[in-house]
mmCIF file of C-alpha atoms and ligand atoms in Angstrom:
data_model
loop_
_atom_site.group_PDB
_atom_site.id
_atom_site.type_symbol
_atom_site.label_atom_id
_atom_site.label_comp_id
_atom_site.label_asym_id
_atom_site.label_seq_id
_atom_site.Cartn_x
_atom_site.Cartn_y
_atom_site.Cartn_z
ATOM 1 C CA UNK A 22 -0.566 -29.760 119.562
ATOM 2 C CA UNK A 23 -0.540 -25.541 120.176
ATOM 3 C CA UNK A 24 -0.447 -24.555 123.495
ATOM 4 C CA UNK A 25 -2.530 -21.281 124.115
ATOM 5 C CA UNK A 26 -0.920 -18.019 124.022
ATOM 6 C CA UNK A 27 -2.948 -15.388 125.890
ATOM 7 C CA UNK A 28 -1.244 -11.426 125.488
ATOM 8 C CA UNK A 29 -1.507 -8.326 127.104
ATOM 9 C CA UNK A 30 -1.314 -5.301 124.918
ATOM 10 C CA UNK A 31 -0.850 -2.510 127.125
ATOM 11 C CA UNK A 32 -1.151 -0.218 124.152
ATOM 12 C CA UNK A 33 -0.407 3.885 125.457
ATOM 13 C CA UNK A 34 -0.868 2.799 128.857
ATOM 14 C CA UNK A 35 1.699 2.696 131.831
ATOM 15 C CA UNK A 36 4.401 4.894 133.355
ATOM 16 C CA UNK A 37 7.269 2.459 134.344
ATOM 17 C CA UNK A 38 6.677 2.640 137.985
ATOM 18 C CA UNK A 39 3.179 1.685 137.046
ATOM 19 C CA UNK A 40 4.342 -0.956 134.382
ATOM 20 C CA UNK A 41 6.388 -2.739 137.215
ATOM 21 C CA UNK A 42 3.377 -2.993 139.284
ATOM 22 C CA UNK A 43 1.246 -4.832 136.907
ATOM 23 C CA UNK A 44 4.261 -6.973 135.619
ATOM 24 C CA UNK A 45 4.695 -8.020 139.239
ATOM 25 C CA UNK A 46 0.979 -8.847 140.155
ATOM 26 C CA UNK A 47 0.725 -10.922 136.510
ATOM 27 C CA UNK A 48 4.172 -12.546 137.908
ATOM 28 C CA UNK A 49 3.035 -13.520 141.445
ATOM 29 C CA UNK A 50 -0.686 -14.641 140.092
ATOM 30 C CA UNK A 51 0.620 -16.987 137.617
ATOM 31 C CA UNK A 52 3.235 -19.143 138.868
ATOM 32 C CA UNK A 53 0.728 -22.077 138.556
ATOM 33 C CA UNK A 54 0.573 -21.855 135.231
ATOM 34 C CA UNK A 55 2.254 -24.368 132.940
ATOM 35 C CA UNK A 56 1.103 -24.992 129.884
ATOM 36 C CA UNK A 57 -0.175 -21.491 128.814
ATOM 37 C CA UNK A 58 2.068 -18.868 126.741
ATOM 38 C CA UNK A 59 2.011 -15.549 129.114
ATOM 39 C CA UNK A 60 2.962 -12.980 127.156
ATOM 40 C CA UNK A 61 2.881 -8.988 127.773
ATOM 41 C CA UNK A 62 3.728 -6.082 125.166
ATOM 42 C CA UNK A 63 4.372 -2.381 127.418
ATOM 43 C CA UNK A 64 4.865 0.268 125.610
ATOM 44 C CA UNK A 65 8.870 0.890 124.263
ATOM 45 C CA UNK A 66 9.452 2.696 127.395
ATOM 46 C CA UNK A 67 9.024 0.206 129.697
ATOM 47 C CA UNK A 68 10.354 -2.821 127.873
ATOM 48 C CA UNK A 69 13.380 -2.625 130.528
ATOM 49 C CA UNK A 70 12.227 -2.419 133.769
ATOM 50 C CA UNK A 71 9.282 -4.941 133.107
ATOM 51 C CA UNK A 72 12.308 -7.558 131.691
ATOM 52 C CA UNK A 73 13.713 -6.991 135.040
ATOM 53 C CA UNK A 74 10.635 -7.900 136.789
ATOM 54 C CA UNK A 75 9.638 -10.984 134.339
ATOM 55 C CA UNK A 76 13.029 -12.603 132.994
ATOM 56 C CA UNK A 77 13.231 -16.001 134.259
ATOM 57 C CA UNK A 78 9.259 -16.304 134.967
ATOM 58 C CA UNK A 79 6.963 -17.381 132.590
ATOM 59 C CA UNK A 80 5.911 -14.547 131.674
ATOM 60 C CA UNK A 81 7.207 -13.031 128.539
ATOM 61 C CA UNK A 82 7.584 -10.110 127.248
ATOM 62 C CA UNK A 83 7.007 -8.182 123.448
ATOM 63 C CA UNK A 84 6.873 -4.510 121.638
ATOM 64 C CA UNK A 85 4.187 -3.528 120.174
ATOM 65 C CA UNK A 86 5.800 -2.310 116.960
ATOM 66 C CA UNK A 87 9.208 -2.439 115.454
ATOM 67 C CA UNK A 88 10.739 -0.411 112.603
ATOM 68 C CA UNK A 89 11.953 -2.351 109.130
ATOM 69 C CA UNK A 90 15.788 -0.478 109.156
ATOM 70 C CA UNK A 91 18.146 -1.562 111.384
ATOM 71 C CA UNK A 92 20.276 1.704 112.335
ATOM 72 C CA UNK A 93 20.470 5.197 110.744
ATOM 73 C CA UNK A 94 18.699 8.421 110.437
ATOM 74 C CA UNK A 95 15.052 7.614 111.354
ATOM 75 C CA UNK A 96 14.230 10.084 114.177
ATOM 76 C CA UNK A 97 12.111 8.016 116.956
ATOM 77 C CA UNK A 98 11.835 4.615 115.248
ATOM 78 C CA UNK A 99 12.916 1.721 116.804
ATOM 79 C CA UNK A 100 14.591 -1.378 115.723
ATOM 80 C CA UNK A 101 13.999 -5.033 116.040
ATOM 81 C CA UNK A 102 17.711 -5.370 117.499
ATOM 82 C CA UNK A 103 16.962 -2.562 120.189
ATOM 83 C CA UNK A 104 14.188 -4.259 120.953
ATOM 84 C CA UNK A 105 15.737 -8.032 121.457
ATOM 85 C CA UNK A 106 18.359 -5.905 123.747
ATOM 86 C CA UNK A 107 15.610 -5.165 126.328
ATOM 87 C CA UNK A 108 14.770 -8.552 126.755
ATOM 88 C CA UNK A 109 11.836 -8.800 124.262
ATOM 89 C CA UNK A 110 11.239 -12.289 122.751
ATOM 90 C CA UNK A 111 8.165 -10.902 120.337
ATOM 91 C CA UNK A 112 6.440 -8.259 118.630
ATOM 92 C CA UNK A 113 3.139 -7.605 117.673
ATOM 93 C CA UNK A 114 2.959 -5.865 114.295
ATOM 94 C CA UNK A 115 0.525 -4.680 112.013
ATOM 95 C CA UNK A 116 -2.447 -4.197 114.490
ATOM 96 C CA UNK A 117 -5.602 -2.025 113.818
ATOM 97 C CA UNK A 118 -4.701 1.001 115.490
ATOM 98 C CA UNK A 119 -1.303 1.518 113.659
ATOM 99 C CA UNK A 120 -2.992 0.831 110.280
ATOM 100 C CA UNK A 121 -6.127 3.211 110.967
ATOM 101 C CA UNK A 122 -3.872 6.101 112.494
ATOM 102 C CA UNK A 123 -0.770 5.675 111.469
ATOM 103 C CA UNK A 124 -0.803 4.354 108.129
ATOM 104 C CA UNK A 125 0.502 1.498 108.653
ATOM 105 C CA UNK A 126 -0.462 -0.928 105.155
ATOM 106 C CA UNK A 127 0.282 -4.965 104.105
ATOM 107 C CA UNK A 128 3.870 -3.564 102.653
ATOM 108 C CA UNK A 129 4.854 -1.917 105.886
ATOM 109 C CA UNK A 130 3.766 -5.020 107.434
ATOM 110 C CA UNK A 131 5.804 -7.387 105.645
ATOM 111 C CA UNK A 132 8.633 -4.974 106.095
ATOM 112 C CA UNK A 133 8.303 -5.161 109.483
ATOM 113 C CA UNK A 134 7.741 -8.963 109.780
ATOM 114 C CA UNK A 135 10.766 -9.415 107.794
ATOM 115 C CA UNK A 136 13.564 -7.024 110.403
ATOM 116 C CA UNK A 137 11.399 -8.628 113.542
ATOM 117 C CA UNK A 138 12.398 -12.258 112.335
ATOM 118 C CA UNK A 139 15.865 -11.400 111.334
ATOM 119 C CA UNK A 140 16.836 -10.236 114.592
ATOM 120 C CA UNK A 141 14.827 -13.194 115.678
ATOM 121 C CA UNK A 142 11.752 -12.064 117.637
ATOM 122 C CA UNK A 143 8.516 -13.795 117.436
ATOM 123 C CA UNK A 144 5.914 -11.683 115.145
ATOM 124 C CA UNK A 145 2.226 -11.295 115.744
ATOM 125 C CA UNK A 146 0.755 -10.051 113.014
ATOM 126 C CA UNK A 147 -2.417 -8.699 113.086
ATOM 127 C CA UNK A 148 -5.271 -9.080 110.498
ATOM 128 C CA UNK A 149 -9.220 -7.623 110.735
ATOM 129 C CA UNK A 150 -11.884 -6.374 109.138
ATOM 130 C CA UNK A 151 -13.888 -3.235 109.712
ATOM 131 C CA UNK A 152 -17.799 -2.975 110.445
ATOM 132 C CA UNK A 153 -18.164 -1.397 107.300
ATOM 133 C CA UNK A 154 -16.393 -4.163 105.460
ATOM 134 C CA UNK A 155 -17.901 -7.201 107.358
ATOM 135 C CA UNK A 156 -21.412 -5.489 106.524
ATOM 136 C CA UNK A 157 -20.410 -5.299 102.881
ATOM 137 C CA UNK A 158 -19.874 -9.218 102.995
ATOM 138 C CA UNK A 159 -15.917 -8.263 102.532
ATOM 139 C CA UNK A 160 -14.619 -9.571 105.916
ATOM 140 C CA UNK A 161 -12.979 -13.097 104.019
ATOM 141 C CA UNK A 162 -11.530 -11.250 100.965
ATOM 142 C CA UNK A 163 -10.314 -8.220 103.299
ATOM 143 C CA UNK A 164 -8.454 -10.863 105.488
ATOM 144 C CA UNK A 165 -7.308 -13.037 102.048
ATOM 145 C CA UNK A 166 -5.377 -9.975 100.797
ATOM 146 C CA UNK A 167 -3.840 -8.809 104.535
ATOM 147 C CA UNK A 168 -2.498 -12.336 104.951
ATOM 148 C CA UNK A 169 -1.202 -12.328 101.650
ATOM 149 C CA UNK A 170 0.603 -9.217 101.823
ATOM 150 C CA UNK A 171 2.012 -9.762 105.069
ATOM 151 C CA UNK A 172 3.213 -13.232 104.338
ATOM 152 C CA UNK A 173 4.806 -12.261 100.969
ATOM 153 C CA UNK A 174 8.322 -13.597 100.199
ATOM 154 C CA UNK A 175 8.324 -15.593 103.327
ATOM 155 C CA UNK A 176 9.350 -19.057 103.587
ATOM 156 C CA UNK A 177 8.449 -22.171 105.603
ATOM 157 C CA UNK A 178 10.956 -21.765 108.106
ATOM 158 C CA UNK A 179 10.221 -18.192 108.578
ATOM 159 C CA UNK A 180 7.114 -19.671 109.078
ATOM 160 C CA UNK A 181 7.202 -21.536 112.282
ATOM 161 C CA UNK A 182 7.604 -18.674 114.743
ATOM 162 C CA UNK A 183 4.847 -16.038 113.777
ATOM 163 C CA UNK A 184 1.910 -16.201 115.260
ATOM 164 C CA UNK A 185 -1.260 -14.283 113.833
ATOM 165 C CA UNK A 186 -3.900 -12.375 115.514
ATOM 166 C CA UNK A 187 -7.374 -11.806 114.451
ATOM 167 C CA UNK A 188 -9.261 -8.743 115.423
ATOM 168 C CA UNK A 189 -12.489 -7.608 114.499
ATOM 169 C CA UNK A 190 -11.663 -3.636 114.053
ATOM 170 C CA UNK A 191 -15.580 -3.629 115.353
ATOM 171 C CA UNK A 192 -14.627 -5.174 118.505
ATOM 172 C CA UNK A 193 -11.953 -3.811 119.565
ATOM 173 C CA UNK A 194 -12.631 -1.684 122.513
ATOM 174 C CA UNK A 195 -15.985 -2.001 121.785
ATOM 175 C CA UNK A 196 -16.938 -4.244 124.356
ATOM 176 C CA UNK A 197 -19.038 -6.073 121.448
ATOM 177 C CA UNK A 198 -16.828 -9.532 120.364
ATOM 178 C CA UNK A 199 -17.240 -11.759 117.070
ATOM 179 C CA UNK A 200 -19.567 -14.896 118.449
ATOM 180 C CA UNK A 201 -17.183 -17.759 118.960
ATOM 181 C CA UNK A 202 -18.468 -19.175 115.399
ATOM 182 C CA UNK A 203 -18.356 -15.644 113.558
ATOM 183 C CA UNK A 204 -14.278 -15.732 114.968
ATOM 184 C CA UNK A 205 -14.140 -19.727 114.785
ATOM 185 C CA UNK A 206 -15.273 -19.308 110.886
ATOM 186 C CA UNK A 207 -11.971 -16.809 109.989
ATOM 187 C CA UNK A 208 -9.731 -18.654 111.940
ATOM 188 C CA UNK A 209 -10.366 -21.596 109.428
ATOM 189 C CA UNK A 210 -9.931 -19.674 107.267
ATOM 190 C CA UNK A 211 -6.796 -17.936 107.994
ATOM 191 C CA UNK A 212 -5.692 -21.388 108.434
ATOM 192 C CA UNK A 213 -6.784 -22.507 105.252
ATOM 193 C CA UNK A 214 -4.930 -19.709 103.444
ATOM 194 C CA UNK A 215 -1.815 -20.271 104.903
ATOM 195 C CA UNK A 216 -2.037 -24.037 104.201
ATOM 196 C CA UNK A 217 -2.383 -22.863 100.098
ATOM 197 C CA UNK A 218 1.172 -20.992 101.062
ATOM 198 C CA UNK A 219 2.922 -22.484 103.287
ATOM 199 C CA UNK A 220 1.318 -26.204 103.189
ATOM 200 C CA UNK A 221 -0.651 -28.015 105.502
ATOM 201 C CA UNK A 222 2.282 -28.907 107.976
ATOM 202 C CA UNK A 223 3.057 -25.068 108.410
ATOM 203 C CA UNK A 224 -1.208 -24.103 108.703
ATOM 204 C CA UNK A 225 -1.844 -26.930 111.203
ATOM 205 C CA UNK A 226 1.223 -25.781 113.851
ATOM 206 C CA UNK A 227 0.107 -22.133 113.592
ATOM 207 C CA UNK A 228 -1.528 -20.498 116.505
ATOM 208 C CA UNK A 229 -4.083 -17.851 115.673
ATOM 209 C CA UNK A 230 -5.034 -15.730 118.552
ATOM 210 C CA UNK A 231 -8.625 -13.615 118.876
ATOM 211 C CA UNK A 232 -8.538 -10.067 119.874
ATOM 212 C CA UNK A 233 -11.210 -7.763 120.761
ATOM 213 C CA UNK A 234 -12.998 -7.240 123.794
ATOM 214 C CA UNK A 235 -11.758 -10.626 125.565
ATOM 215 C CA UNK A 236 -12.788 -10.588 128.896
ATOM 216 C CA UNK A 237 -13.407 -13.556 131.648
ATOM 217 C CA UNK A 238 -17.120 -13.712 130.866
ATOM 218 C CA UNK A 239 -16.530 -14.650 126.718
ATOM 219 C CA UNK A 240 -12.926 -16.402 127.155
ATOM 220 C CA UNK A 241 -14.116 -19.896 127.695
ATOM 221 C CA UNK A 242 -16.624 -19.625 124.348
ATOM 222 C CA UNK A 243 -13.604 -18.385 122.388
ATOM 223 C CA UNK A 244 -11.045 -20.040 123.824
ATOM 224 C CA UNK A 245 -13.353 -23.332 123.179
ATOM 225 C CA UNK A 246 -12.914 -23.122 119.033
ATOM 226 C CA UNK A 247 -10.795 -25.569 117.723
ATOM 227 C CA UNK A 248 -9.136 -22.850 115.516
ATOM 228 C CA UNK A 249 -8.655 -20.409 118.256
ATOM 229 C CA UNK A 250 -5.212 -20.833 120.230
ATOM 230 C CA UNK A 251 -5.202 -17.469 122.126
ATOM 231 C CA UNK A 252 -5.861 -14.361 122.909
ATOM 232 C CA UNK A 253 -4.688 -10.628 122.458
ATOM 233 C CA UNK A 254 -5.874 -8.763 125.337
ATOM 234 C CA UNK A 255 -6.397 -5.025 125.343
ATOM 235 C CA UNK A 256 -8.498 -3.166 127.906
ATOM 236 C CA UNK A 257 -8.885 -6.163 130.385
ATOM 237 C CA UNK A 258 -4.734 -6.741 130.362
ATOM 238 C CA UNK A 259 -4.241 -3.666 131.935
ATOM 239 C CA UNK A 260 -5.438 -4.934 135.630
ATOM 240 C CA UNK A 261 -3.561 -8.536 137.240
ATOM 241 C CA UNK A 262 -7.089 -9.046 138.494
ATOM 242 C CA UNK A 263 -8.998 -9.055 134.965
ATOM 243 C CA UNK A 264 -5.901 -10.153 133.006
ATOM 244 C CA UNK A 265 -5.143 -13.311 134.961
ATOM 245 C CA UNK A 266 -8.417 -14.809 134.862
ATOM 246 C CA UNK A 267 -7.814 -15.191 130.968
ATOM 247 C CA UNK A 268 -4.701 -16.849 131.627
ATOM 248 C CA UNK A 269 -6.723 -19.804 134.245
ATOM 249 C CA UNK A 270 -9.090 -20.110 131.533
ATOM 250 C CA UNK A 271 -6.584 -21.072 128.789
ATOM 251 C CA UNK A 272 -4.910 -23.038 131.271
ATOM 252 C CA UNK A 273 -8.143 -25.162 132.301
ATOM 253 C CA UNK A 274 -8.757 -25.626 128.302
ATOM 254 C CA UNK A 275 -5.560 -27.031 127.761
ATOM 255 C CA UNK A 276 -5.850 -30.812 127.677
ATOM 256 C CA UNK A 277 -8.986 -30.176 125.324
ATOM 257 C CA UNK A 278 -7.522 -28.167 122.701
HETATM 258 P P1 PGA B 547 -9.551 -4.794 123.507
HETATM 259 O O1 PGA B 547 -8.251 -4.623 122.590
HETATM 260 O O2 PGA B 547 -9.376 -6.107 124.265
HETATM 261 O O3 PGA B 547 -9.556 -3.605 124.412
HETATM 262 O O4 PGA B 547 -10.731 -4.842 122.602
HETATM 263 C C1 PGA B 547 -7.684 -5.706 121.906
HETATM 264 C C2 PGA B 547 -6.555 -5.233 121.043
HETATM 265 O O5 PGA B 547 -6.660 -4.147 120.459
HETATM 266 O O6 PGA B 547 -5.514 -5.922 120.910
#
């Protein structure tokens, strides 16, 4: 059975006084909560002072990126190690953003992948297809080759403690989202791929979370797919009040998933 996992990526948003605010209203609103995976991702700068707000809740807490070298001359990056010294139990890696502005590619993403389970956090690696690719009929083959690359070299071990997000480039920040089929349809197929790698033991335990423009009003619908075991939150995280409600709808879904 896969218990949801609904995230908050806070992506450039939040000073840490304003971090510790949110982290504290997401704290206080979900203490009812017990079979849903709370997770929120700050920005680097805040990794700290929101640990000190949700250690010991059940709220956890991830970076949004990680560097592949451990130590050494690599002005600004960040390690996987630094990060697991904040308090961090995961990572998200790989996501849209980073590969459209920052050129971030499948190699950098197994690279990644790789340091983030070595120092033992828990990756989420991100996979999605543009407009322009979905519209060219690509969407399956572009999400074929980014699992594949990320997933290179790994084993079945590795295996059991990534999770993998899929979001539509198209809807994220949008405020248009994949139909719960359109989603429901790569998330079998995601699966399916990783069953040809990793065998059917590792593709059935893996949760796949949807991102891109998950708000209350579609989070029931997605949340409803058999494939879809999550969510990966970006503008509606950033408020307790429109971040929480996600978290009651995962919970209420539980006993049916
Ligand atoms: P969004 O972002 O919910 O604002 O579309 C999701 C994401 O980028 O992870």
């Amino acid at each position: 059975m896969r218990n949801f996992i609904i995230a908050g990526n806070w992506k450039l948003n939040k000073n840490n006084s304003e971090a510790k605010q949110l982290a504290n209203q997401i704290k206080i609103r979900t203490t009812d909560i017990k079979n849903t995976e709370i997770l929120v991702c700050p920005p680097f700068t805040a990794l700290s002072v929101v640990n000190d707000i949700v250690s010991g809740s059940r709220v956890s807490l991830g970076a949004q990126n990680v560097f592949w070298e451990g130590q050494g001359a690599f002005t600004a990056e960040i390690s996987a190690d630094m990060i697991k010294s904040t308090g961090a139990s995961f990572v998200i890696i790989g996501h849209s953003e980073r590969r459209l502005y920052f050129g971030e590619s499948d190699e950098t993403v197994n690279k990644r992948l790789m340091a983030a389970l070595q120092a033992g956090l828990k990756p989420i690696i991100c996979v999605g297809e543009t407009l322009e690719q979905r519209e060219a009929g690509q969407a399956f083959d572009v999400i074929a080759t980014q699992i594949s690359g990320a997933f290179k070299n790994l084993s079945v071990v590795d295996m059991q403690d990534v999770i993998v997000a899929y979001e539509p480039v198209w809807a994220i920040g949008t405020g248009k989202t994949a139909t719960p089929q359109q989603a429901e349809d790569i998330h079998t197929f995601i699966r399916g791929k990783i069953a040809e790698q990793f065998g059917a033991d590792v593709a059935k335990a893996l949760r796949i979370q949807y991102g891109g423009s998950v708000k209350e009003q579609n989070a029931k619908e997605l949340l409803s797919q058999p494939d879809i075991d999550g969510a990966l939150v970006g503008g509606a995280c950033l408020k307790a009040e429109t971040f929480v409600p996600i978290i009651q709808i995962a919970e209420s879904l539980f006993q049916t998933h």
